[in-house]
């Protein structure tokens, strides 16, 4: 039966490719015609207007996009098929692919886009009577087939049909061990990884699909176990949102905040492959520096972590951790809020606007506008609106002031005339009156010509606030600092901060921990630049951001539309990161937030996940350990080595084994950058294989053989991970070491080796 179905499907694929050949040719001819027509229109060869050019340009770009999509889809036009009978209709078969493919003339679809409502049945539907939500409402019907296609050399090698009774099977090895056994998924996961993250539209699971298709109405926090696909889910969600809200949402309206440059490089192929190439991808430091318009050497979070991990000076290390924790905390936000109020009070000491000795605008009115009417706006924006308000009413004010001046001079002239009725020197009186008239007219002329200029000069003197200068003043003004902090920062810490800040300024350096406070001041005292307000924001590895940073990211997202993904168990920035998602839900989003866990791990084998979970359980958290997809492999091996020569000899054998088994990516994971440099220097000279040392800011060209610090591996995955020197000196019984080691142990897909010299770390159960 299967062979018969396989033969039919291969025939359908052949027909589809033949149709695509004709369709691509037809589209290319159409594109050429449209290009020629546009050229003629732009040259003015026929009577044309801008609307004709615009309409033809839109058609031309759409045709080019279709050609690109059709060519990309040619070798594997679809990855799945469903048979669905809508209520009171006949059974129809629908093929599902990365892009919608249809006849350019009739509009008939050959392949439906994975993001269409109907395709939801493939991801979340179960055989039998079911439903899906379409724009017109719920569509009910019977789902009779869910089929997946496995390709080899651009031909269908195999098909996998799901049935509600087939996909959930009892796993061998225990009565209570039930797991989702999807043969297609297992085969896909067993493949080798590459240097880039891939799209997974063919293997999205129901729990992932629910997050991807969630409405864009409130923030979503995803607590994803290592290997649960949280990053992939977040990026596919972007692609879905762009499709779902295509009339109002564009790629440039979306921001992805990633942990570092290596990670940005790793995910760089996913969004273009999903048709979301225009999405902005930045680290927090990059976006902060852009908004603040600051240039200088940045001491980013990875450099600071490396410093903390490698530093021998325990006192200095304590200062660094305490200051970092403070600047990213809710307590510091409260201190900044007090400081902002003090600045606002200072700014509200407002004087009247005078011109040529006359009051053009009463200071009380400006104060009312500042403290009441525009109180909802940041200070600088408030001033801008007050200025705009005054200029809009300037003509009326000038007329009022001129009337007032005329009345004043008329009274004075009338008084002179009355008092000089009996005076004989009429000529002197006349000259005096003429002088008053001239003075009045000159004053009126000054008011008419210079009032706008006077207002401009007034607002220039009422200086605009600069976030960086205001932040520096926070630590430099002893009185303001004392009031704003309520003296809750110990003097040793405040002195350390002030000295460090002074050194940074002198050396043209910016501490990444100062960026969030400066942005917070900017957004409250100045404003959020409109080009940095995004319709949706994705935050990856969010557990590494402090509460204050989370507030900043909330400000960047219009209507608080965010997808936040992370794993508390991988919180390697232990001194400042999120300890519990409850803090974010309550203190950042006021409980208006959807929280969902992803506990199924798709990356590693059962053996690797169970080994890593031993370390996770030693952490101070209440997380549910990752549950692996039922894919078995070799047990992680713990090996002792006496020297670097011994270590390298083992590495040579491991790389050989990995390659012989059709895999390629091998990562030696050291605890710190300094340790990695020493490893690399030795093996580079003595290994028969070539190796690459990964440093902060690097792009990963290949993952074939790399040496990388533990804290830079988050989000990455390798066919084989080799943990270097997991002894009791490198990985102590401390929370930061538990998190670093857990991250390192959850990177491997297939093979894992743990090497140690001396005493094996307590964190590893041999």
XYZ file of C-alpha atoms in Angstrom:
766
model
C 0.000 0.000 0.000
C 2.764 2.415 0.946
C 4.708 1.696 -2.262
C 1.601 2.441 -4.311
C 1.066 5.763 -2.483
C 4.757 6.606 -2.824
C 4.586 6.010 -6.584
C 1.524 8.270 -6.845
C 3.212 11.041 -4.864
C 6.358 10.858 -6.984
C 4.140 11.277 -10.017
C 2.451 14.314 -8.455
C 5.867 15.848 -7.717
C 6.958 15.256 -11.324
C 3.782 16.919 -12.615
C 4.221 19.811 -10.168
C 7.777 20.456 -11.340
C 6.717 20.353 -14.995
C 3.956 22.829 -14.186
C 6.467 25.010 -12.317
C 8.772 25.040 -15.355
C 5.935 26.410 -17.501
C 4.753 28.813 -14.801
C 8.240 30.240 -14.210
C 8.664 30.750 -17.967
C 5.268 32.464 -18.128
C 6.151 34.688 -15.162
C 9.545 35.590 -16.642
C 7.876 36.643 -19.912
C 5.348 38.661 -17.927
C 8.165 40.260 -15.932
C 9.973 41.213 -19.135
C 6.784 42.772 -20.569
C 6.191 44.745 -17.376
C 9.821 45.885 -17.300
C 9.569 47.103 -20.911
C 6.294 48.858 -20.170
C 7.785 50.591 -17.132
C 10.781 51.735 -19.169
C 8.448 53.196 -21.797
C 6.271 54.876 -19.182
C 9.262 56.433 -17.448
C 10.665 57.703 -20.748
C 7.329 59.286 -21.536
C 6.882 57.292 -24.743
C 3.152 57.232 -24.049
C 0.958 59.534 -22.070
C 1.356 58.353 -18.506
C 0.959 59.591 -14.993
C 2.491 58.622 -11.689
C -0.419 56.287 -10.893
C 0.287 54.215 -14.044
C 3.953 53.942 -13.132
C 3.143 53.040 -9.517
C 0.576 50.383 -10.498
C 2.936 48.747 -12.989
C 5.824 48.905 -10.523
C 3.728 47.038 -7.939
C 2.796 44.363 -10.504
C 6.415 44.078 -11.620
C 7.751 43.636 -8.048
C 5.033 41.083 -7.244
C 5.934 39.109 -10.369
C 9.630 39.162 -9.470
C 8.786 37.922 -5.964
C 6.713 35.078 -7.390
C 9.556 34.066 -9.710
C 11.957 34.030 -6.749
C 9.543 31.978 -4.605
C 8.760 29.539 -7.409
C 12.443 28.969 -8.136
C 13.245 28.484 -4.463
C 10.348 26.045 -4.112
C 11.151 24.123 -7.294
C 13.205 21.267 -5.832
C 10.956 20.792 -2.784
C 7.696 22.590 -3.567
C 5.901 21.145 -0.533
C 6.684 19.155 2.589
C 3.260 17.874 3.602
C -0.231 17.002 2.450
C -3.574 16.868 4.217
C -6.892 15.384 3.065
C -9.805 17.367 4.470
C -13.540 17.196 3.849
C -15.294 20.378 4.823
C -18.792 19.893 6.204
C -21.218 18.978 3.369
C -18.423 19.040 0.774
C -16.135 16.536 -0.947
C -12.706 15.422 0.285
C -9.881 17.614 -1.030
C -6.136 17.123 -0.892
C -3.993 20.134 0.018
C -0.210 20.283 -0.357
C 1.608 22.530 2.128
C 4.884 24.356 1.476
C 6.990 27.299 2.616
C 5.281 29.520 0.052
C 1.927 29.619 -1.642
C 2.254 28.441 -5.267
C -0.599 29.073 -7.637
C -1.487 29.807 -11.217
C -0.621 33.442 -11.904
C -3.640 33.868 -14.189
C -6.431 31.871 -12.548
C -5.178 32.164 -8.970
C -5.782 28.426 -8.347
C -3.438 27.158 -5.627
C -1.176 24.180 -6.211
C 0.493 24.558 -2.792
C -0.789 26.433 0.244
C 1.457 28.498 2.510
C 2.303 26.891 5.881
C 0.959 30.001 7.590
C -2.540 29.783 6.089
C -5.353 28.924 8.526
C -6.052 25.654 6.703
C -2.433 24.543 7.231
C -3.049 24.682 10.984
C -4.704 21.278 10.575
C -1.338 19.807 9.628
C 0.286 21.086 12.807
C -2.504 20.866 15.372
C -5.359 18.893 13.856
C -6.089 15.271 14.755
C -7.650 12.708 12.479
C -11.404 12.597 12.519
C -13.860 15.420 13.027
C -11.984 18.645 13.681
C -11.992 22.382 12.977
C -9.745 25.311 12.158
C -10.211 29.036 12.541
C -10.407 31.012 9.303
C -11.108 34.752 8.806
C -14.792 33.884 8.204
C -14.995 31.886 11.450
C -14.653 28.235 12.489
C -14.547 25.721 9.645
C -15.573 22.193 10.643
C -14.885 18.987 8.787
C -13.133 15.639 8.726
C -9.342 15.289 8.549
C -8.475 11.914 7.021
C -4.785 12.266 6.183
C -1.666 14.016 7.470
C 1.287 13.103 5.274
C 4.915 14.210 5.462
C 7.424 13.972 2.641
C 11.083 13.141 3.037
C 13.281 14.263 0.163
C 16.638 13.002 -1.054
C 18.418 14.553 -4.039
C 15.283 16.659 -4.649
C 13.082 13.596 -5.095
C 10.597 12.072 -2.645
C 12.432 9.287 -0.841
C 9.711 8.374 1.648
C 6.310 9.353 2.989
C 5.097 9.316 6.584
C 1.388 9.211 7.352
C 0.136 10.198 10.778
C -2.913 8.819 12.498
C -4.193 9.707 15.932
C -3.580 6.135 17.040
C -0.194 5.890 15.352
C 1.722 8.918 16.587
C 1.330 8.431 20.324
C 3.007 5.195 21.264
C 4.307 3.766 24.437
C 8.043 4.143 24.641
C 9.984 1.043 25.429
C 11.663 0.870 28.807
C 8.974 1.716 31.355
C 5.251 1.644 31.957
C 4.997 5.352 32.757
C 7.220 6.566 29.919
C 4.817 7.833 27.263
C 6.270 10.021 24.557
C 5.362 11.469 21.195
C 7.020 9.204 18.672
C 7.097 10.884 15.267
C 9.335 8.841 12.984
C 9.725 11.707 10.510
C 10.786 14.037 13.327
C 13.259 11.497 14.699
C 14.889 11.024 11.310
C 15.084 14.786 10.785
C 16.639 15.355 14.214
C 19.168 12.617 13.572
C 20.644 14.599 10.682
C 23.792 16.638 10.985
C 23.633 20.283 11.964
C 25.168 23.153 9.983
C 26.663 26.557 10.661
C 23.260 28.267 10.501
C 19.895 27.748 12.146
C 17.387 26.294 9.682
C 13.675 26.783 9.204
C 11.613 23.871 10.562
C 8.263 24.417 8.870
C 8.014 20.677 8.180
C 8.555 19.608 11.798
C 6.806 22.260 13.902
C 5.080 20.500 16.783
C 1.682 21.325 18.241
C 3.007 23.061 21.381
C 5.279 25.164 19.167
C 2.523 25.844 16.634
C 0.228 27.203 19.352
C 2.844 29.851 20.200
C 3.638 30.648 16.568
C -0.032 31.303 15.746
C -0.964 33.122 18.962
C -2.683 36.502 18.274
C -0.579 39.668 18.460
C -2.576 41.180 21.315
C -0.391 40.840 24.406
C 3.177 39.931 25.404
C 4.086 36.241 25.328
C 6.777 34.792 27.581
C 8.070 31.363 26.583
C 10.086 29.421 29.157
C 11.801 26.943 26.874
C 13.996 24.103 28.027
C 17.340 23.685 26.287
C 16.701 22.317 22.793
C 12.964 23.046 22.884
C 13.216 25.168 19.747
C 12.275 28.426 21.451
C 14.444 30.544 19.143
C 13.121 28.770 16.073
C 9.560 29.183 17.343
C 10.102 32.913 17.935
C 11.484 33.452 14.414
C 8.757 31.392 12.768
C 6.239 33.397 14.771
C 7.593 36.552 13.114
C 7.111 34.999 9.694
C 3.573 34.007 10.671
C 2.711 37.488 11.988
C 3.983 39.098 8.770
C 1.711 36.775 6.808
C -1.287 37.086 9.123
C -1.147 40.905 9.396
C 0.317 41.596 5.940
C -1.770 44.709 5.358
C -0.509 46.517 8.457
C 2.762 44.788 9.369
C 6.014 44.923 7.411
C 9.407 43.334 8.072
C 10.987 46.665 8.998
C 8.307 47.059 11.724
C 9.788 44.124 13.655
C 12.887 43.992 15.872
C 14.780 40.891 17.021
C 17.008 41.388 20.069
C 19.676 38.668 20.151
C 22.353 37.962 22.796
C 25.487 38.495 20.686
C 26.970 38.773 17.191
C 27.717 35.046 16.957
C 24.062 34.277 17.592
C 22.919 36.891 15.047
C 25.146 35.238 12.463
C 23.770 31.815 13.410
C 20.133 32.845 12.824
C 20.876 35.019 9.785
C 19.526 32.544 7.195
C 16.217 31.715 8.874
C 14.235 34.902 8.330
C 15.175 35.348 4.644
C 14.265 31.700 4.021
C 10.832 32.413 5.532
C 10.286 35.592 3.514
C 11.067 37.921 6.416
C 14.409 39.349 5.322
C 13.622 42.962 6.273
C 13.285 42.247 9.998
C 15.788 44.283 12.030
C 18.195 42.107 14.050
C 20.327 43.718 16.766
C 21.925 43.117 20.130
C 20.621 45.208 23.039
C 23.901 47.137 23.093
C 23.655 47.969 19.379
C 20.093 49.253 19.513
C 20.821 51.268 22.689
C 23.874 52.968 21.193
C 21.874 53.818 18.053
C 19.028 55.406 20.021
C 21.347 57.282 22.382
C 23.645 58.300 19.486
C 26.667 57.316 21.540
C 29.971 56.266 20.058
C 32.736 54.588 21.981
C 34.186 51.269 23.033
C 31.465 49.190 24.661
C 32.161 46.881 27.560
C 29.356 44.499 26.652
C 27.823 41.823 28.831
C 29.936 39.000 27.389
C 33.158 40.893 28.081
C 31.984 41.652 31.596
C 31.048 38.025 32.223
C 34.437 36.907 30.916
C 36.051 39.391 33.288
C 34.052 38.050 36.237
C 34.821 34.428 35.387
C 38.547 34.981 34.836
C 39.287 37.572 37.518
C 41.401 36.610 40.524
C 40.657 39.773 42.530
C 37.633 38.640 44.567
C 36.960 42.149 45.909
C 36.825 43.679 42.436
C 34.711 40.769 41.204
C 32.208 41.391 44.021
C 31.978 45.081 43.102
C 31.349 44.291 39.433
C 28.568 41.826 40.239
C 26.893 44.058 42.849
C 26.932 47.123 40.583
C 25.620 45.159 37.609
C 22.823 43.701 39.710
C 21.911 47.156 41.047
C 21.799 48.902 37.661
C 19.509 46.220 36.215
C 17.161 45.997 39.185
C 13.668 47.207 40.006
C 15.177 49.138 42.934
C 17.321 51.177 40.560
C 14.295 51.891 38.374
C 12.528 53.292 41.452
C 15.564 55.492 42.170
C 15.552 56.756 38.578
C 11.820 57.488 38.857
C 12.534 59.676 41.901
C 15.345 61.392 40.030
C 13.053 62.061 37.056
C 10.541 63.741 39.388
C 13.292 65.904 40.842
C 14.357 66.937 37.327
C 10.745 67.725 36.440
C 10.381 69.896 39.558
C 13.586 71.677 38.650
C 12.363 72.171 35.095
C 9.027 73.537 36.302
C 10.635 76.678 37.793
C 9.266 78.703 34.918
C 9.425 82.423 34.194
C 7.176 84.556 32.000
C 8.168 85.342 28.412
C 8.888 89.054 27.955
C 9.410 91.096 24.826
C 10.691 94.674 25.040
C 9.681 94.792 28.699
C 6.146 93.514 28.018
C 4.804 90.146 29.200
C 4.011 88.113 26.102
C 3.152 84.871 27.962
C 2.461 84.522 31.664
C 4.799 82.050 33.392
C 1.822 80.642 35.322
C 0.223 79.549 32.056
C 3.418 77.820 30.888
C 3.713 76.123 34.281
C 0.104 74.900 34.013
C 0.803 73.466 30.562
C 3.989 71.807 31.823
C 2.590 70.319 35.043
C -0.971 69.572 34.012
C -2.036 69.694 30.375
C 1.036 67.913 28.946
C 2.108 65.998 32.061
C 1.613 62.679 30.212
C 4.508 63.474 27.847
C 8.284 63.161 28.414
C 9.854 66.464 29.485
C 11.462 67.378 26.157
C 8.340 66.412 24.237
C 6.310 68.465 26.703
C 8.417 71.523 25.982
C 8.070 70.947 22.257
C 4.270 70.731 22.571
C 4.124 73.857 24.755
C 6.192 75.738 22.192
C 3.928 74.511 19.381
C 0.850 75.462 21.407
C 2.189 78.987 22.025
C 3.164 79.498 18.370
C -0.286 78.402 17.194
C -1.808 81.090 19.393
C 0.909 83.669 18.839
C -1.106 85.858 16.462
C -3.908 86.209 19.034
C -1.366 86.952 21.791
C 0.328 89.606 19.668
C -3.015 91.246 18.914
C -3.957 91.160 22.586
C -0.588 92.618 23.641
C -0.792 95.363 20.991
C -4.303 96.275 22.134
C -3.006 96.368 25.683
C -0.081 98.610 24.676
C -2.332 100.910 22.662
C -4.650 101.232 25.621
C -1.718 101.929 27.924
C -0.294 104.666 25.638
C -3.734 106.133 24.920
C -4.281 106.530 28.653
C -0.898 108.160 29.083
C -1.466 110.567 26.145
C -4.948 111.411 27.396
C -3.488 112.144 30.834
C -0.838 114.466 29.333
C -3.435 116.301 27.287
C -5.715 116.780 30.261
C -2.921 117.941 32.557
C -1.566 120.398 29.976
C -4.775 122.166 28.968
C -3.621 125.424 30.608
C -0.010 125.076 29.473
C 1.112 127.789 27.090
C 3.973 125.794 25.533
C 1.787 123.758 23.176
C 4.712 122.833 20.908
C 6.507 121.047 23.748
C 3.358 119.068 24.581
C 2.883 118.158 20.920
C 6.462 116.872 20.691
C 5.967 114.834 23.846
C 2.806 113.244 22.482
C 4.446 112.522 19.114
C 7.348 110.898 20.968
C 4.894 108.660 22.844
C 3.158 107.709 19.587
C 6.540 106.861 18.041
C 7.500 104.846 21.107
C 4.181 102.996 20.965
C 4.512 102.235 17.246
C 8.114 101.091 17.655
C 7.091 98.782 20.471
C 4.212 97.420 18.379
C 6.586 96.824 15.478
C 9.069 95.007 17.727
C 6.281 92.801 19.074
C 5.011 91.975 15.584
C 8.455 91.219 14.161
C 10.252 89.596 17.112
C 7.686 87.681 19.173
C 8.352 84.386 17.400
C 12.111 84.872 17.802
C 11.693 85.646 21.507
C 9.773 82.388 22.003
C 12.507 80.475 20.144
C 15.194 82.007 22.373
C 13.129 81.302 25.500
C 12.906 77.584 24.674
C 16.594 77.456 23.808
C 17.381 78.809 27.283
C 14.890 76.335 28.767
C 17.374 73.709 27.672
C 16.471 70.332 26.189
C 17.607 67.496 28.406
C 20.236 65.047 27.182
C 19.899 61.546 28.668
C 23.618 60.880 28.936
C 24.345 64.220 30.635
C 21.400 63.785 32.981
C 22.618 60.265 33.859
C 26.102 61.554 34.655
C 24.614 64.306 36.789
C 22.709 61.654 38.769
C 26.037 60.456 40.201
C 27.770 63.838 40.272
C 25.143 65.912 42.124
C 25.431 64.742 45.727
C 22.138 66.291 46.846
C 20.096 64.872 43.972
C 21.782 61.468 44.362
C 21.051 61.364 48.072
C 17.366 62.227 47.621
C 16.799 59.966 44.591
C 18.488 56.916 46.140
C 17.093 57.587 49.609
C 20.651 56.733 50.722
C 19.949 53.056 50.028
C 23.119 52.485 48.005
C 26.058 51.702 50.317
C 28.785 54.345 50.092
C 31.425 51.834 48.984
C 29.207 50.883 46.027
C 28.264 54.455 45.107
C 31.938 55.520 45.290
C 32.901 52.577 43.082
C 30.213 53.515 40.523
C 31.293 57.169 40.452
C 34.979 56.312 40.013
C 34.213 53.721 37.319
C 32.003 56.205 35.458
C 34.758 58.809 35.557
C 37.284 56.297 34.187
C 34.886 55.271 31.402
C 34.414 58.899 30.326
C 38.157 59.542 30.335
C 38.810 56.410 28.261
C 35.927 56.898 25.813
C 34.349 53.686 27.059
C 30.707 52.779 27.659
C 29.655 50.183 30.225
C 26.739 48.147 28.835
C 25.095 48.260 32.272
C 24.746 52.044 31.888
C 22.802 51.775 28.622
C 19.455 50.709 30.087
C 19.406 53.505 32.732
C 20.314 56.087 30.077
C 17.567 54.802 27.788
C 15.093 54.873 30.677
C 15.942 58.533 31.310
C 15.739 59.320 27.598
C 12.327 57.721 27.196
C 10.966 59.565 30.228
C 12.681 62.939 29.867
C 13.046 63.131 26.108
C 10.965 60.694 24.076
C 11.134 57.392 22.248
C 12.204 58.145 18.660
C 9.365 57.050 16.380
C 11.705 55.072 14.115
C 12.583 52.952 17.149
C 9.010 52.061 17.978
C 8.327 48.616 16.553
C 5.043 46.835 15.891
C 6.523 43.665 17.358
C 9.695 42.866 19.291
C 11.275 39.448 19.815
C 13.664 39.047 22.753
C 15.803 35.921 22.748
C 17.755 34.597 25.753
C 15.588 36.963 27.777
C 16.588 35.437 31.111
C 19.873 37.356 30.784
C 18.206 40.775 30.877
C 17.490 42.697 34.072
C 14.108 44.118 35.059
C 15.119 47.612 33.936
C 16.157 46.287 30.511
C 12.821 44.509 30.192
C 11.071 47.834 30.809
C 13.136 49.368 27.988
C 12.185 46.557 25.604
C 8.537 47.046 26.556
C 8.827 50.723 25.598
C 10.178 49.780 22.160
C 7.136 47.609 21.364
C 3.938 49.330 20.309
C 0.962 48.106 22.330
C 3.419 45.923 24.284
C 3.501 43.397 21.433
C 6.449 41.159 22.332
C 7.550 37.559 22.044
C 9.972 36.876 24.905
C 11.824 33.566 24.967
C 14.371 32.272 27.422
C 15.351 29.616 29.926
C 15.947 30.407 33.583
C 18.106 27.286 33.739
C 20.541 28.919 31.296
C 20.748 32.260 33.126
C 24.535 32.544 33.001
C 24.471 36.287 33.794
C 23.515 35.147 37.268
C 24.347 38.451 38.951
C 21.829 40.550 37.019
C 19.431 38.371 35.021
C 15.863 37.235 35.602
C 15.571 34.702 38.420
C 11.836 34.090 38.027
C 9.476 34.957 35.146
C 6.927 35.939 37.779
C 8.967 39.119 38.373
C 8.644 40.104 34.704
C 4.959 39.206 34.506
C 4.083 41.222 37.616
C 6.609 44.070 37.680
C 6.967 44.786 33.962
C 3.647 43.783 32.414
C 1.301 44.172 35.409
C 0.049 40.590 34.955
C -1.138 41.367 31.406
C 0.977 38.677 29.823
C 0.674 35.149 28.424
C 3.153 32.675 29.920
C 3.759 29.298 28.317
C 6.431 26.641 28.912
C 8.114 24.466 26.268
C 9.465 21.392 28.025
C 9.985 18.977 25.124
C 13.604 18.972 23.932
C 14.187 18.236 20.255
C 17.917 18.846 20.066
C 19.707 16.121 21.964
C 19.363 12.402 22.481
C 17.663 10.979 25.551
C 21.058 10.110 27.009
C 22.493 13.621 26.594
C 19.397 15.347 28.022
C 19.244 13.041 31.039
C 22.937 13.680 31.713
C 22.469 17.477 31.511
C 19.340 17.358 33.681
C 21.449 16.144 36.598
C 23.174 19.528 36.594
C 19.878 21.399 36.121
C 18.438 19.711 39.212
C 21.360 21.035 41.272
C 20.394 24.646 40.416
C 18.284 26.830 42.688
C 15.117 26.880 40.595
C 11.825 25.056 40.292
C 12.042 24.291 36.568
C 10.689 21.077 35.109
C 13.635 19.245 33.528
C 13.636 18.985 29.733
C 11.841 15.954 28.309
C 13.656 14.548 25.279
C 12.036 13.299 22.100
C 12.510 9.540 22.138
C 15.757 9.478 20.149
C 18.505 7.324 21.590
C 22.249 7.535 21.056
C 25.574 7.027 22.780
C 25.874 7.835 26.453
C 27.960 10.943 27.201
C 31.485 9.824 28.035
C 33.469 11.218 30.977
C 37.204 10.953 30.324
C 40.231 11.843 32.403
C 43.330 13.310 30.749
C 46.795 13.931 32.175
C 48.165 16.429 29.667
C 47.209 18.457 26.611
C 48.924 15.808 24.519
C 46.570 13.158 25.949
C 43.598 15.461 25.412
C 44.512 16.086 21.763
C 45.006 12.388 21.065
C 41.431 11.767 22.233
C 40.148 14.715 20.194
C 41.701 13.314 17.018
C 39.852 10.018 17.535
C 36.564 11.780 18.305
C 36.672 13.976 15.187
C 37.489 10.905 13.078
C 34.502 9.017 14.556
C 32.146 11.963 14.054
C 33.119 12.285 10.393
C 32.906 8.557 9.757
C 29.331 8.684 11.035
C 28.386 11.386 8.525
C 28.433 14.284 10.983
C 30.597 17.379 10.848
C 30.281 20.018 13.563
C 32.507 19.557 16.605
C 32.864 22.147 19.366
C 35.431 22.135 22.137
C 33.769 24.183 24.889
C 36.052 25.882 27.393
C 34.827 27.686 30.486
C 36.295 31.065 29.541
C 37.792 32.902 26.569
C 41.230 32.782 28.194
C 40.983 29.010 28.608
C 39.805 28.609 25.009
C 42.784 30.609 23.743
C 45.191 28.242 25.517
C 43.422 25.159 24.148
C 43.349 26.616 20.656
C 47.020 27.622 20.665
C 48.003 24.046 21.492
C 45.729 22.122 19.130
C 46.274 24.564 16.254
C 49.941 23.635 16.228
C 49.535 19.910 16.845
C 46.178 18.734 15.446
C 45.834 17.077 12.053
C 42.562 19.000 11.646
C 42.078 22.747 11.258
C 40.299 24.576 14.095
C 38.698 28.001 14.573
C 38.706 30.018 17.806
C 35.409 31.856 18.322
C 35.651 35.251 20.008
C 33.079 37.892 20.919
C 31.994 39.742 17.786
C 33.005 36.944 15.401
C 30.853 35.554 12.622
C 30.688 31.772 12.485
C 31.701 30.832 8.954
C 31.783 27.130 9.756
C 31.063 25.010 12.819
C 33.116 22.096 11.559
C 35.810 22.329 14.256
C 35.572 25.237 16.678
C 36.823 26.205 20.128
C 34.290 28.386 21.924
C 33.682 29.748 25.465
C 30.756 28.223 27.364
C 28.829 31.500 27.632
C 28.881 32.038 23.854
C 27.298 28.676 22.998
C 23.759 29.577 24.068
C 21.273 28.975 21.274
C 23.889 27.120 19.206
C 24.023 23.388 18.581
C 26.694 20.954 17.410
C 26.824 17.352 16.285
C 29.419 16.770 18.976
C 30.288 18.766 22.114
C 33.528 18.316 24.013
C 33.599 19.907 27.466
C 37.159 20.853 28.319
C 38.495 20.202 31.818
C 35.341 19.781 33.851
C 37.230 19.537 37.114
C 36.395 20.890 40.557
C 38.397 24.068 39.965
C 36.712 25.092 36.729
C 33.188 24.066 37.726
C 32.655 24.596 41.430
C 29.528 24.103 43.497
C 28.339 27.632 42.703
C 25.218 28.771 40.908
C 27.079 30.412 38.034
C 29.041 27.223 37.348
C 25.888 25.110 37.444
C 24.328 27.340 34.787
C 27.452 27.536 32.609
C 27.901 23.782 32.668
C 24.216 23.143 31.958
C 24.428 25.400 28.899
C 27.552 23.606 27.671
C 26.043 20.159 28.223
C 22.874 20.922 26.225
C 24.537 21.909 22.926
C 25.149 18.423 21.490
C 22.800 16.686 19.097
C 24.477 13.284 18.927
C 27.774 12.943 20.807
C 29.080 14.378 24.053
C 32.403 14.032 25.827
C 33.361 15.482 29.202
C 37.091 15.723 29.896
C 38.675 16.497 33.250
C 42.144 16.826 34.707
C 42.542 16.312 38.449
C 39.332 15.904 40.433
C 36.071 15.608 38.514
C 33.582 18.388 39.276
C 30.983 17.588 41.913
C 28.373 18.753 39.388
C 29.028 15.707 37.212
C 27.810 12.315 38.351
C 30.254 9.955 36.728
